[in-house]
Every structure is written in C-alpha cells, then in structure tokens.
Coordinates of C-alpha atoms in Angstrom, one line a residue:
X1140 CA -38.8 151.4 -77.5
X1141 CA -39.4 155.0 -78.2
X1142 CA -42.7 156.2 -77.0
X1143 CA -45.2 158.7 -79.0
X1144 CA -46.9 160.1 -76.3
X1145 CA -47.5 164.0 -75.4
X1146 CA -46.9 164.4 -72.1
X1147 CA -48.4 167.0 -69.5
X1148 CA -47.4 167.4 -65.9
X1149 CA -50.0 168.5 -63.3
X1150 CA -48.2 170.5 -60.5
X1151 CA -45.2 172.6 -60.9
X1152 CA -43.5 172.5 -57.6
X1153 CA -40.3 170.9 -56.3
X1154 CA -41.3 167.5 -57.7
X1155 CA -43.2 168.2 -60.9
X1156 CA -41.0 171.1 -62.4
X1157 CA -37.9 168.9 -62.6
X1158 CA -40.2 165.9 -64.3
X1159 CA -41.4 168.3 -66.6
X1160 CA -37.9 169.8 -67.6
X1161 CA -36.5 166.3 -68.2
X1162 CA -39.4 165.1 -70.8
X1163 CA -39.1 169.2 -71.9
X1164 CA -35.6 168.4 -73.2
X1165 CA -36.8 165.7 -75.9
X1166 CA -40.6 167.0 -76.8
X1167 CA -42.9 169.7 -76.2
X1168 CA -44.5 169.2 -72.9
X1169 CA -47.6 171.0 -71.4
X1170 CA -46.7 172.2 -67.8
X1171 CA -49.9 172.5 -65.8
X1172 CA -50.1 174.5 -62.3
X1173 CA -53.3 176.3 -60.9
X1174 CA -50.8 179.0 -59.5
X1175 CA -51.0 181.7 -62.1
X1176 CA -47.9 183.6 -60.4
X1177 CA -46.2 180.5 -60.8
X1178 CA -46.8 180.1 -64.4
X1179 CA -45.9 183.6 -65.1
X1180 CA -42.6 183.1 -63.2
X1181 CA -41.6 179.8 -65.0
X1182 CA -42.7 181.3 -68.5
X1183 CA -39.8 184.4 -67.5
X1184 CA -36.9 181.7 -66.6
X1185 CA -37.8 181.9 -62.7
X1186 CA -37.8 179.0 -60.5
X1187 CA -38.1 180.1 -56.7
X1188 CA -38.0 176.4 -55.5
X1189 CA -34.2 176.8 -57.1
X1190 CA -34.4 173.2 -58.2
X1191 CA -34.3 174.4 -61.9
X1192 CA -31.9 177.1 -63.4
X1193 CA -32.9 179.5 -65.9
X1194 CA -30.6 178.1 -68.5
X1195 CA -32.2 174.9 -67.8
X1196 CA -35.9 176.2 -68.4
X1197 CA -34.5 177.9 -71.5
X1198 CA -33.4 174.6 -73.1
X1199 CA -36.6 173.2 -72.8
X1200 CA -39.8 173.2 -74.6
X1201 CA -42.7 173.3 -72.1
X1202 CA -45.9 175.3 -72.5
X1203 CA -46.6 176.7 -69.0
X1204 CA -50.3 177.0 -68.4
X1205 CA -53.4 176.8 -66.0
X1206 CA -55.8 176.2 -69.2
X1207 CA -57.4 172.8 -69.2
X1208 CA -58.2 173.4 -73.1
X1209 CA -54.2 173.3 -73.7
X1210 CA -54.2 170.2 -71.0
X1211 CA -56.5 168.1 -73.5
X1212 CA -53.3 168.2 -76.2
X1213 CA -51.6 165.7 -74.2
X1214 CA -52.3 162.0 -73.9
X1215 CA -50.0 161.1 -71.0
X1216 CA -50.7 162.8 -67.8
X1217 CA -48.3 163.0 -64.8
X1218 CA -49.7 164.3 -61.5
X1219 CA -47.2 165.4 -59.1
X1220 CA -49.2 167.7 -56.6
X1221 CA -48.5 167.9 -52.7
X1222 CA -49.9 165.3 -50.6
X1223 CA -49.6 167.0 -47.0
X1224 CA -51.0 166.1 -43.5
X1225 CA -53.7 168.5 -41.6
X1226 CA -53.3 169.6 -38.4
X1227 CA -55.0 166.2 -37.0
X1228 CA -52.2 164.2 -38.4
X1229 CA -54.5 162.9 -41.2
X1230 CA -53.8 162.6 -45.0
X1231 CA -54.9 165.6 -46.9
X1232 CA -55.6 164.1 -50.4
X1233 CA -57.4 167.4 -51.5
X1234 CA -54.6 168.4 -53.9
X1235 CA -54.7 165.2 -55.4
X1236 CA -58.4 165.0 -55.7
X1237 CA -58.5 168.3 -57.1
X1238 CA -56.0 167.6 -59.8
X1239 CA -57.8 164.3 -60.5
X1240 CA -60.8 166.7 -61.1
X1241 CA -59.0 169.0 -63.2
X1242 CA -57.3 166.0 -65.3
X1243 CA -61.0 164.1 -65.8
X1244 CA -61.8 167.2 -67.5
X1245 CA -58.9 167.0 -70.0
X1246 CA -59.2 163.3 -70.4
X1247 CA -59.9 161.3 -73.8
X1248 CA -60.1 157.8 -75.2
X1249 CA -56.6 156.1 -75.1
X1250 CA -55.1 158.6 -72.5
X1251 CA -53.0 157.2 -69.2
X1252 CA -52.8 158.8 -66.1
X1253 CA -49.9 158.6 -64.0
X1254 CA -49.8 159.5 -60.4
X1255 CA -46.5 160.4 -58.6
X1256 CA -47.6 162.0 -55.4
X1257 CA -46.9 159.9 -52.2
X1258 CA -50.3 158.2 -50.7
X1259 CA -51.2 155.1 -48.9
X1260 CA -51.5 151.9 -50.8
X1261 CA -54.9 152.0 -52.8
X1262 CA -55.1 155.7 -53.1
X1263 CA -55.0 155.8 -56.6
X1264 CA -57.6 153.1 -58.0
X1265 CA -59.8 153.7 -55.0
X1266 CA -59.8 157.6 -54.6
X1267 CA -58.7 159.3 -57.8
X1268 CA -60.1 156.8 -60.5
X1269 CA -63.6 157.5 -59.5
X1270 CA -63.3 161.5 -59.9
X1271 CA -61.6 160.5 -63.4
X1272 CA -64.2 158.9 -64.7
X1273 CA -66.9 160.9 -63.1
X1274 CA -65.3 164.2 -64.7
X1275 CA -64.5 162.5 -67.9
X1276 CA -67.8 160.4 -68.5
X1277 CA -65.2 157.5 -69.5
X1278 CA -64.5 154.2 -68.1
X1279 CA -61.3 153.3 -66.4
X1280 CA -59.6 150.3 -67.9
X1281 CA -61.7 150.7 -71.1
X1282 CA -61.5 154.3 -72.5
X1283 CA -58.2 155.3 -70.4
X1284 CA -55.9 153.7 -67.8
X1285 CA -54.0 154.9 -64.9
X1286 CA -50.6 154.0 -63.6
X1287 CA -48.4 154.7 -60.5
X1288 CA -44.7 156.2 -60.5
X1289 CA -43.4 157.3 -57.0
X1290 CA -41.5 160.4 -56.8
X1291 CA -37.9 160.2 -55.3
X1292 CA -37.0 164.0 -55.9
X1293 CA -34.8 165.3 -53.1
X1294 CA -35.2 168.9 -53.0
X1295 CA -31.6 170.8 -52.8
X1296 CA -30.0 167.6 -54.0
X1297 CA -28.4 168.4 -57.0
X1298 CA -26.3 164.8 -57.2
X1299 CA -29.4 162.5 -56.9
X1300 CA -31.7 164.4 -59.6
X1301 CA -34.8 163.3 -61.3
X1302 CA -33.0 161.2 -64.3
X1303 CA -30.4 159.9 -62.0
X1304 CA -32.6 158.0 -59.6
X1305 CA -34.2 154.5 -60.3
X1306 CA -38.0 155.0 -61.1
X1307 CA -40.6 152.5 -60.1
X1308 CA -43.3 152.1 -62.4
X1309 CA -46.6 150.5 -62.4
X1310 CA -49.7 150.3 -64.5
X1311 CA -53.3 148.8 -63.9
X1312 CA -52.5 146.5 -66.7
X1313 CA -49.6 144.7 -68.9
X1314 CA -50.0 146.9 -71.7
X1315 CA -50.3 150.0 -69.6
X1316 CA -47.1 149.2 -67.6
X1317 CA -45.1 148.7 -70.7
X1318 CA -46.0 152.4 -72.2
X1319 CA -45.4 153.9 -68.7
X1320 CA -42.2 152.3 -68.7
X1321 CA -41.2 153.3 -72.0
X1322 CA -42.2 157.0 -71.3
X1323 CA -40.0 157.0 -68.4
X1324 CA -37.5 155.1 -69.6
X1325 CA -36.8 157.7 -72.4
X1326 CA -35.6 160.5 -69.8
X1327 CA -34.3 158.4 -66.7
X1328 CA -30.7 157.4 -67.5
X1329 CA -31.2 155.5 -64.0
X1330 CA -33.6 152.8 -65.7
X1331 CA -37.0 151.8 -64.3
X1332 CA -38.1 149.0 -62.0
X1333 CA -41.4 147.7 -63.1
X1334 CA -43.4 147.0 -60.0
X1335 CA -46.1 144.1 -60.0
X1336 CA -49.1 146.3 -59.2
X1337 CA -49.8 149.9 -58.6
X1338 CA -50.8 149.0 -54.9
X1339 CA -47.3 147.5 -54.6
X1340 CA -45.7 150.9 -55.9
X1341 CA -47.7 152.8 -53.6
X1342 CA -46.6 150.6 -50.6
X1343 CA -42.9 151.0 -51.8
X1344 CA -43.1 154.7 -51.8
X1345 CA -44.3 154.9 -48.1
X1346 CA -42.0 152.7 -46.5
X1347 CA -39.0 154.4 -48.0
X1348 CA -39.4 157.1 -45.8
X1349 CA -41.0 155.1 -43.0
X1350 CA -37.9 153.5 -42.5
X1351 CA -35.8 156.5 -42.6
X1352 CA -38.1 158.2 -39.9
X1353 CA -37.9 155.0 -37.6
X1354 CA -34.2 155.0 -37.8
X1355 CA -34.0 158.7 -37.0
X1356 CA -36.3 158.3 -34.2
X1357 CA -34.2 155.4 -32.6
X1358 CA -31.1 158.3 -32.8
X1359 CA -33.4 160.8 -31.3
X1360 CA -34.2 158.4 -28.3
X1361 CA -30.6 157.6 -28.0
X1362 CA -29.9 161.3 -27.7
X1363 CA -32.4 161.6 -24.9
X1364 CA -30.9 158.6 -22.9
X1365 CA -27.5 159.9 -23.4
X1366 CA -28.1 163.3 -22.4
X1367 CA -29.1 162.0 -19.1
X1368 CA -25.6 160.1 -19.0
X1369 CA -23.9 163.4 -19.9
X1370 CA -22.4 161.8 -22.9
X1371 CA -22.3 163.4 -26.5
X1372 CA -24.2 161.6 -28.7
X1373 CA -22.6 162.6 -32.1
X1374 CA -19.0 161.3 -30.2
X1375 CA -20.8 158.0 -29.7
X1376 CA -22.2 157.7 -33.4
X1377 CA -18.7 158.7 -34.5
X1378 CA -17.2 155.6 -32.5
X1379 CA -20.0 153.3 -33.4
X1380 CA -19.6 154.4 -37.2
X1381 CA -16.3 152.8 -37.4
X1382 CA -17.9 149.2 -37.8
X1383 CA -18.6 148.5 -41.4
X1384 CA -22.4 148.0 -41.3
X1385 CA -23.3 150.8 -38.8
X1386 CA -26.0 153.0 -40.4
X1387 CA -24.9 156.6 -40.7
X1388 CA -28.0 158.2 -39.4
X1389 CA -28.0 161.0 -36.8
X1390 CA -30.8 162.4 -34.5
X1391 CA -32.5 165.6 -35.3
X1392 CA -35.5 167.4 -36.2
X1393 CA -37.5 165.3 -39.1
X1394 CA -39.8 167.9 -41.2
X1395 CA -40.7 168.4 -44.9
X1396 CA -42.7 166.8 -47.2
X1397 CA -41.7 163.4 -46.9
X1398 CA -40.2 161.8 -44.0
X1399 CA -42.4 163.8 -41.4
X1400 CA -45.4 163.2 -43.7
X1401 CA -45.5 159.8 -45.2
X1402 CA -45.6 157.6 -42.3
X1403 CA -49.0 158.9 -41.3
X1404 CA -50.5 158.1 -44.7
X1405 CA -49.1 154.4 -43.9
X1406 CA -50.7 154.6 -40.3
X1407 CA -54.0 155.9 -41.5
X1408 CA -54.6 153.1 -44.1
X1409 CA -53.5 150.6 -41.4
X1410 CA -56.2 152.0 -38.9
X1411 CA -58.7 151.6 -41.6
X1412 CA -58.2 148.2 -42.0
X1413 CA -57.9 147.1 -38.5
X1414 CA -54.4 147.5 -37.5
X1415 CA -53.1 149.7 -34.7
X1416 CA -49.7 150.4 -35.8
X1417 CA -47.1 150.5 -33.0
X1418 CA -43.8 150.9 -33.6
X1419 CA -44.4 153.4 -36.7
X1420 CA -46.2 155.6 -34.3
X1421 CA -44.2 155.5 -31.5
X1422 CA -41.0 156.5 -33.9
X1423 CA -43.3 159.7 -35.1
X1424 CA -44.1 160.5 -31.5
X1425 CA -40.4 160.7 -30.4
X1426 CA -39.5 162.6 -33.5
X1427 CA -42.6 165.0 -33.5
X1428 CA -41.5 165.8 -29.8
X1429 CA -37.7 166.8 -30.8
X1430 CA -38.3 170.6 -31.2
X1431 CA -39.8 170.7 -27.4
X1432 CA -36.9 168.9 -26.2
X1433 CA -34.2 170.9 -27.8
X1434 CA -35.8 174.2 -26.3
X1435 CA -36.3 172.7 -22.9
X1436 CA -32.5 171.3 -22.7
X1437 CA -31.2 174.7 -24.0
X1438 CA -33.3 176.5 -21.3
X1439 CA -31.8 174.1 -18.6
X1440 CA -28.6 175.0 -19.6
X1441 CA -29.0 178.9 -19.7
X1442 CA -30.4 178.7 -16.1
X1443 CA -27.7 176.4 -14.9
X1444 CA -25.4 179.2 -16.4
X1445 CA -27.3 181.8 -14.6
X1446 CA -28.8 183.7 -17.5
X1447 CA -32.1 185.0 -16.9
X1448 CA -34.4 183.1 -19.3
X1449 CA -37.5 185.7 -18.9
X1450 CA -35.2 188.5 -20.4
X1451 CA -32.8 186.3 -22.4
X1452 CA -32.5 187.7 -26.3
X1453 CA -32.7 184.1 -28.4
X1454 CA -31.9 183.6 -32.2
X1455 CA -32.6 180.4 -34.4
X1456 CA -30.7 180.1 -37.6
X1457 CA -32.5 178.4 -40.3
X1458 CA -36.3 178.1 -40.8
X1459 CA -36.5 175.6 -43.8
X1460 CA -36.9 172.1 -43.4
X1461 CA -33.5 171.1 -44.7
X1462 CA -30.0 173.0 -45.5
X1463 CA -29.4 174.7 -48.8
X1464 CA -33.0 174.6 -49.8
X1465 CA -35.9 177.2 -49.7
X1466 CA -38.5 174.7 -49.1
X1467 CA -40.3 175.6 -45.5
X1468 CA -43.0 172.8 -46.2
X1469 CA -43.7 171.1 -42.7
X1470 CA -40.6 172.7 -41.2
X1471 CA -40.4 171.0 -37.8
X1472 CA -38.0 174.6 -36.8
X1473 CA -41.6 175.9 -35.9
X1474 CA -41.9 173.8 -33.0
X1475 CA -38.9 175.3 -31.5
X1476 CA -40.3 178.5 -32.2
X1477 CA -43.7 177.5 -30.9
X1478 CA -41.9 176.1 -27.7
X1479 CA -40.1 179.1 -26.9
X1480 CA -43.0 181.4 -27.1
X1481 CA -44.8 179.2 -24.5
X1482 CA -42.0 180.4 -22.1
X1483 CA -42.8 184.1 -23.3
X1484 CA -39.8 184.2 -25.7
X1485 CA -40.3 185.7 -29.1
X1486 CA -37.0 184.5 -30.8
X1487 CA -35.2 186.1 -33.7
X1488 CA -35.4 183.9 -36.8
X1489 CA -32.8 184.1 -39.6
X1490 CA -32.7 182.2 -42.9
X1491 CA -30.6 183.3 -45.9
X1492 CA -32.5 180.9 -48.2
X1493 CA -36.2 181.4 -47.2
X1494 CA -38.5 183.4 -48.8
X1495 CA -39.7 186.6 -46.0
X1496 CA -43.4 186.9 -47.4
X1497 CA -43.6 182.6 -47.6
X1498 CA -42.4 182.7 -44.0
X1499 CA -44.9 185.3 -42.9
X1500 CA -47.7 183.4 -44.4
X1501 CA -47.2 180.1 -43.4
X1502 CA -45.8 180.3 -40.1
X1503 CA -46.4 184.0 -39.0
X1504 CA -42.6 184.5 -38.7
X1505 CA -41.2 187.4 -39.7
X1506 CA -37.5 186.8 -40.7
X1507 CA -34.8 188.8 -39.2
X1508 CA -31.7 190.4 -41.3
X1509 CA -28.4 189.4 -40.3
X1510 CA -27.7 192.9 -38.8
X1511 CA -30.4 192.3 -36.2
X1512 CA -28.2 189.2 -34.9
X1513 CA -26.4 190.9 -31.7
X1514 CA -26.1 190.7 -28.1
X1515 CA -27.7 187.0 -28.5
X1516 CA -28.1 184.9 -25.3
X1517 CA -29.1 182.0 -26.6
X1518 CA -28.3 180.8 -30.0
X1519 CA -29.9 177.8 -32.0
X1520 CA -28.5 176.6 -34.9
X1521 CA -31.3 174.4 -36.3
X1522 CA -30.8 174.1 -40.1
X1523 CA -27.1 173.5 -41.6
X1524 CA -27.0 175.9 -44.5
X1525 CA -24.0 176.5 -46.3
X1526 CA -23.6 180.0 -44.9
X1527 CA -23.8 178.7 -41.4
X1528 CA -21.5 176.1 -41.9
X1529 CA -18.7 178.6 -43.4
X1530 CA -18.9 180.5 -39.9
X1531 CA -16.0 180.3 -38.0
X1532 CA -16.0 181.0 -33.9
X1533 CA -15.5 184.6 -34.8
X1534 CA -18.3 184.8 -36.5
X1535 CA -20.5 183.8 -33.4
X1536 CA -18.5 185.6 -31.0
X1537 CA -19.7 188.9 -33.0
X1538 CA -23.2 187.9 -32.7
X1539 CA -23.4 186.7 -29.0
X1540 CA -23.4 188.3 -25.8
X1541 CA -20.8 187.6 -23.2
X1542 CA -21.3 184.1 -21.6
X1543 CA -23.9 183.1 -24.3
X1544 CA -25.2 179.8 -25.0
X1545 CA -25.1 178.1 -28.3
X1546 CA -27.2 174.8 -29.1
X1547 CA -25.8 173.2 -32.2
X1548 CA -28.7 171.2 -33.5
X1549 CA -27.1 170.1 -36.5
X1550 CA -23.5 169.5 -35.1
X1551 CA -21.8 171.9 -37.4
X1552 CA -19.6 174.1 -35.2
X1553 CA -15.9 173.3 -34.4
X1554 CA -16.3 172.3 -30.7
X1555 CA -12.9 172.5 -29.8
X1556 CA -12.4 176.1 -31.1
X1557 CA -15.5 176.9 -29.2
X1558 CA -14.0 175.6 -25.9
X1559 CA -11.3 178.2 -26.1
X1560 CA -14.1 181.1 -25.9
X1561 CA -16.5 182.1 -23.2
X1562 CA -19.4 180.7 -24.3
X1563 CA -21.1 177.6 -23.9
X1564 CA -21.8 174.8 -26.8
X1565 CA -24.1 172.0 -26.5
X1566 CA -25.4 169.6 -29.0
X1567 CA -28.4 167.3 -29.6

C-alpha cells in the first residue's frame, strides 16, 4: 500500500540522515536539525559523518532546515536524536525530550510521530507523549498518534544499511501501525516486522545490544583468565570457532552510542520497577574496566622488558569508537588515555578518521600527526582502521624505538612476522 504521508526527520546525525536520504529519493522530505552548521554543510552536499556521499545527497529531495514553520509542512515525523548516558551512567533523555518539544510545536491534527531513538520500555508513551500534548495543545490518541521504530544503523557499515535491515515497527493502535508500516515499507526493501506494542518494540531494541554486550563481556573475562595462564585468547577463540555453533565474539573495548550505552537504559528501568539486574551490570562492569586492564598489562610488560615507564614515549593508534568511522561518541579509547595519564604518561594519539576539533572538544585530546610517531616505546593499537590494517612490520619498525612493545588490542598485526624483529607484541 502506497502511503500519502509527508515525512520529516528530526535529528540528522548518523541515524537520521540515512533515513532522510532513503525517503528523499522518493518524495520531498523535511530534514530538521538544531545545529545550523550541520544544516549548512548538508545543504552544500557535505556529510562529515561519512554515512552519505555528496552524490547520494544530490539525488534526494530534502529541505534541510531548523525552522519549526517548515516542520509543520510534514504530517509524519520521525525522531532520530541521540539518547546517551550521563557521567553517572544514567539515561540522558534531554535530546529526545527537547525534540519532543520541537515536534509538539509543529503538530497538527492527524499527524503521527514515530521515535527511533533507543530508550527503555515505556519512554515513548510515558516521557514523550506528555510533552507532545503540552506543546501542541492536542490529545494523543484523539488528535495525533505515536509509534516507535527502533533504529538499527551501524555507523561505517556500507553493507547493512537502513534499507537493507528488517525494520521493527509499532503503533499505539492498529490504524497507526498500518500507516507506520506502509511508510517504512515504501523504502525498506528488507521489509518490516510489526511488534505487538510500542513497549515490545522499545524492549526489543534495548536487548539487541545488551545481548552483544554480555557476549563480549564473557570474552573479556575469558581474556583476563587466559592472560594469567599465559594463553593467547585469540588463539583459543580460533580453535573453539571450528565448532559449528560457537559464536564469533571477541574481547575488546565496548564503546559507541549503542552497545556501551543501551544496557544502562534497561538496568535503569529495571531498578525503577524494583528489580536489581545482576548479570547485565556484571557484564557492564567487566567491559567498562577493559581500558584500565589494557594499560596495566602493557605497562607490566614494559617493566618486565626493562623499559623505564616514567620516561617512555607512548602512542595510541585510533580514537573513534570503531574502525573506519569518524564517530567519537562514547569511545572507550579515552579510558586507555586516562589510565595512562594516571601513571603520569601523556600519550600521543593518532587517528586518520577523527576530526581534530571534535577530539579536542569532546575529550581534550590533541590528535597527533603521523610525523610525530617516532621513537615510540609503547604503541597501543586500539582501533582497527583500514590504514593500520594495511601496515606491515616495516611500517611499525620505522615508528618504534629499539626493543619497543606493541599492544595489539584488535589483533590485526601479523604476529609471526613480528616475532622476527626485536620488538615484543602482546594481544588482549
């Protein structure tokens, strides 16, 4: 069934922009963002998240704006703003509530508002709807309705894109669900899955990443055990992976806007309803501590090799939360940096994907140029950017001091080739 809705997308970041582009290939779309610089860049065909190319932007009909008046031209509003956590690891709904306030000002009778942001079950109806009603003067369920369709965007992934991932959809009533489903079906070639309620859709999203978080936590705990046994964890996983149903998770840093954040939304809600989640929080504790573990193991290795830690020159390769992506949100590499600083070490940090201004603003990290990576005593490979994966042993040799140590967090270095050098290599 072809829909007749005029779509707006509120929030044009890693999630919202690909959504707007998908709809903008077919019809005129209102793309709303409060960041004026972002609006200007997109109008010029520039996407600094690298999720969408200039050619893809040029092939769409999107009106980029921060005007509520233009937002009023739409009758199907998709909210795709970040839902981070604060320093106390509690859900920070401020962007979502602010977006609800903005949309509320633009609401008309007959409009539908669909939230894509990751939340705990109940947030759409309990936290956002009252704001929509207060700002619009309208009544939800009578004058307008809401739905929830959780985002599944994977930044930097050019294979599993918005239109190629099955879309969970939900609505507060059957009629709304039909419309929400038809709107998304018009662009999502992978099809939609109709959840039985908004809360079910919210819960489905939040446990997708909680499951991944716990599986990685198990791998991280195994790595802690195997390190004490002097066993290489990746060797163990390769061997175990020959069994047909062994899941291919690996140890490492767990950051980003999803896996390292979503479990806290679920545990927050669980605490509110009187249940203290033990397994989920235990997994989070293990994953949150990995930055410290990496540094402590690397420094122990240096001390055992007779390297003076106090005067050592340390470099970190990678700052973004994942490979081949400029996204710095909730990067756990900062945990490595802060742990090194606690030992009085100010590391050089290099990242070919990250924006220098953003790194300085978000983390007070001044990114180093490649020319500064010389005579390094300890090099920590934190992010598997394509550039680093293409380095051979010689590329490392020219940047290291004699008898230097390399800690390969991501397991991307040719270990056998490294064993033919004077340098030592360890893995997580």
